[in-house]
CSV table of C-alpha atoms in Angstrom, one decimal:
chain,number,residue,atom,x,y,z
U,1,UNK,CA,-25.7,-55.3,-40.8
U,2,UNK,CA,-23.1,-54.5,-42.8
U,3,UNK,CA,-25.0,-52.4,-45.5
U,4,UNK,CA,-26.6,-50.3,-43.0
U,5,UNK,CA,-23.1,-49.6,-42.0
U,6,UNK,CA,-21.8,-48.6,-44.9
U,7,UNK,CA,-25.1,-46.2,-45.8
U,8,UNK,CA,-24.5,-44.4,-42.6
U,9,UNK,CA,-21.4,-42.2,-43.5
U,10,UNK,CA,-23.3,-41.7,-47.0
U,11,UNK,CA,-26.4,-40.3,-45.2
U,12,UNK,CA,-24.1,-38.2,-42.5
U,13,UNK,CA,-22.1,-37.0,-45.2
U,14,UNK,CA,-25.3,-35.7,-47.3
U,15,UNK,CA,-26.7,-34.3,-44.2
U,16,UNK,CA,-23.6,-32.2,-43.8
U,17,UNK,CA,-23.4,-31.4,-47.7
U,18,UNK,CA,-27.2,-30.1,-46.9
U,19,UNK,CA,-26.7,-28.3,-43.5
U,20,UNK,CA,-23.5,-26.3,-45.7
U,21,UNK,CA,-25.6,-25.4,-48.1
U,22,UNK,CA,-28.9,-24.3,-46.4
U,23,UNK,CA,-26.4,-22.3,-44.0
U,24,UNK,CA,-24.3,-20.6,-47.4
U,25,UNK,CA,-27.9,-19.1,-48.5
U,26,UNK,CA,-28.9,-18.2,-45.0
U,27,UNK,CA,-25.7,-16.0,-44.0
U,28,UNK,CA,-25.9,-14.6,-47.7
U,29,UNK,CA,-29.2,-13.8,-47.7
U,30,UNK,CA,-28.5,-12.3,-43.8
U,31,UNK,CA,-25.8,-10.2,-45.6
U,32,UNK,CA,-27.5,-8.9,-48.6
U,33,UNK,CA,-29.6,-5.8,-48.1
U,34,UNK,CA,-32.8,-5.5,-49.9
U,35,UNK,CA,-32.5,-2.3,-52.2
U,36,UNK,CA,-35.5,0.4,-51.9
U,37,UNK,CA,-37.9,-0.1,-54.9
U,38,UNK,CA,-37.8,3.3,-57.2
U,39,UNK,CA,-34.3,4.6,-56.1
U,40,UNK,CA,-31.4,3.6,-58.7
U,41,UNK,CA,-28.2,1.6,-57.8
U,42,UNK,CA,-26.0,-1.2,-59.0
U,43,UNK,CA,-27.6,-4.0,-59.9
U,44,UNK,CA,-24.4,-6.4,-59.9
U,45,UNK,CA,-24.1,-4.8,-56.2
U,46,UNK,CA,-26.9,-5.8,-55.0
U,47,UNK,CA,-26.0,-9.6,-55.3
U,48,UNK,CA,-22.5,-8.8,-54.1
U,49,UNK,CA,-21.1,-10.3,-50.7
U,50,UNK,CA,-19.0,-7.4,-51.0
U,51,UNK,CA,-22.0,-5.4,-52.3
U,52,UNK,CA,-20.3,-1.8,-54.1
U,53,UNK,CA,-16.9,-2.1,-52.4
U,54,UNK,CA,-14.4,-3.7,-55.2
U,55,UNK,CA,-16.4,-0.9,-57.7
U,56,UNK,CA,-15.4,1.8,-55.0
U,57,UNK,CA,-11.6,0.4,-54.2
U,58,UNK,CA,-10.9,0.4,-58.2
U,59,UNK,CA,-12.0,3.9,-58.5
U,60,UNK,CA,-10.3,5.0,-55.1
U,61,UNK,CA,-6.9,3.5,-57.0
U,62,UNK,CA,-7.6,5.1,-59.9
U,63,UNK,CA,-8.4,8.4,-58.8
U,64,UNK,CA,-6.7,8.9,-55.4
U,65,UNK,CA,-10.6,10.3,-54.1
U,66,UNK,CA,-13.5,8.3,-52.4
U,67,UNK,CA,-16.1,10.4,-51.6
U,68,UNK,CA,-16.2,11.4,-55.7
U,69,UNK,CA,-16.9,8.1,-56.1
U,70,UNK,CA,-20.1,8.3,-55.2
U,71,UNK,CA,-20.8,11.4,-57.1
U,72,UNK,CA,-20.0,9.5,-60.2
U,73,UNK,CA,-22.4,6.7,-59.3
U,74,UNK,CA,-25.2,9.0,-59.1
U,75,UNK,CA,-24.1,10.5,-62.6
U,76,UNK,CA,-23.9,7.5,-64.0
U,77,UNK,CA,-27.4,7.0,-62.8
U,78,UNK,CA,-28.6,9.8,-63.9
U,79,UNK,CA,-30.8,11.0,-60.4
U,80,UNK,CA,-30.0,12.7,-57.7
U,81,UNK,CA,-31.0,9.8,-55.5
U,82,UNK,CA,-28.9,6.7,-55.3
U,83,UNK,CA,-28.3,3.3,-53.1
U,84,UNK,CA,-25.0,2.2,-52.7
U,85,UNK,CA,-24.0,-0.8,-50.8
U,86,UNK,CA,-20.8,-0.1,-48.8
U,87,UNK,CA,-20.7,-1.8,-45.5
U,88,UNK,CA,-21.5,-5.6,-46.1
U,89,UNK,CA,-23.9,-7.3,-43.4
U,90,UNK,CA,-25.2,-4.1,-43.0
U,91,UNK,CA,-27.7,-1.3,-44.3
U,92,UNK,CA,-27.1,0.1,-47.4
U,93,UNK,CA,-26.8,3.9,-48.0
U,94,UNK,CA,-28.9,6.4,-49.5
U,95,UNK,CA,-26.8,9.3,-50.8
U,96,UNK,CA,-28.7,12.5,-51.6
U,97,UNK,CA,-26.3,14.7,-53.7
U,98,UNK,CA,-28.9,17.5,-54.3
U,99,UNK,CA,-28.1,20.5,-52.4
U,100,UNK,CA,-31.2,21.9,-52.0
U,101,UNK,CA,-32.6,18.7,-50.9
U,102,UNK,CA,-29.8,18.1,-48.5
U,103,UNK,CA,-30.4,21.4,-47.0
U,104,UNK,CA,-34.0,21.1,-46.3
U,105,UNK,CA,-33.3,17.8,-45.1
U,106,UNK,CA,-30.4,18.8,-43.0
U,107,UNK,CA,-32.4,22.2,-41.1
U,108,UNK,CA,-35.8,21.4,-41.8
U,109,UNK,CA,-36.4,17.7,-41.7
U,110,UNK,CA,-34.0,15.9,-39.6
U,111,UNK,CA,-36.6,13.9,-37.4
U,112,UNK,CA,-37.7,12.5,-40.8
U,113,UNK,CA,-34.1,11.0,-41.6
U,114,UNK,CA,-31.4,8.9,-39.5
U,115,UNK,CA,-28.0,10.2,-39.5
U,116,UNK,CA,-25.5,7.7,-39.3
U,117,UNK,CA,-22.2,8.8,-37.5
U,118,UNK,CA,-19.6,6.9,-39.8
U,119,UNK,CA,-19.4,10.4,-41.6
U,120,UNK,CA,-18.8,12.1,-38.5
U,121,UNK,CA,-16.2,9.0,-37.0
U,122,UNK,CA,-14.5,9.3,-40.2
U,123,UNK,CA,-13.8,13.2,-40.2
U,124,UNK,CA,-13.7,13.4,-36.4
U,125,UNK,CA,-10.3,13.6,-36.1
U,126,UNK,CA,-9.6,16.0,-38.9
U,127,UNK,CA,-12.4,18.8,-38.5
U,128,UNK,CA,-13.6,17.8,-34.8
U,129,UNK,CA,-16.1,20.9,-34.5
U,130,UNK,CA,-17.6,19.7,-37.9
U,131,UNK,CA,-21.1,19.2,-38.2
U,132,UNK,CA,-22.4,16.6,-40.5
């Protein structure tokens, strides 16, 4: 009686050590985006929790400039095309910085391609007739 006593604690508490884990991969797996295959970005990112953000904040401290920031990742890339992984626990971007691309896509194409509005939320109050 006693020794099944004493197990019990040892089996609850590997349980919990199991449950923790099996829930850490879960909820990290839940956060991290899969990138699109063919379309560059940061490797190191894509395993991130925090996904491109510390990358972003250094060169926000640096520089003084965010949206440049992701002008530099896609010349560091080398392609006009780029992921970058901004908002954890959610989808990652795709950030066209071809202009004649973004134009067609932008008059011609736009059933083709989602617009998110965090663009438009974060310039709203600035430039409120804007239109991107």
């Amino acid at each position: 009686m006693a020794g099944e006593m004493s197990s019990s604690p040892a089996i609850m508490g590997l349980m919990t050590a199991g449950a923790v884990i099996i829930g850490f991969y879960v909820y990290r797996t839940m956060i991290l985006s899969k990138p699109f295959p063919g379309i560059p970005y940061n490797k190191r990112a894509a395993t991130h929790p925090l996904g491109d953000i510390p990358e972003m904040m250094n060169y926000v401290t640096r520089t003084k400039r965010i949206f440049c920031w992701l002008t530099s990742l896609a010349t560091r890339h080398q392609s006009a095309i780029v992921q970058a992984f901004i908002k954890p626990a959610s989808l990652h971007w795709v950030v066209l910085t071809d202009p004649f691309e973004s134009q067609d896509i932008l008059l011609r194409r736009t059933k083709e391609f989602d617009r998110n509005s965090f663009f438009g939320e974060l310039i709203g109050g600035i430039l409120p007739e804007q239109h991107i």
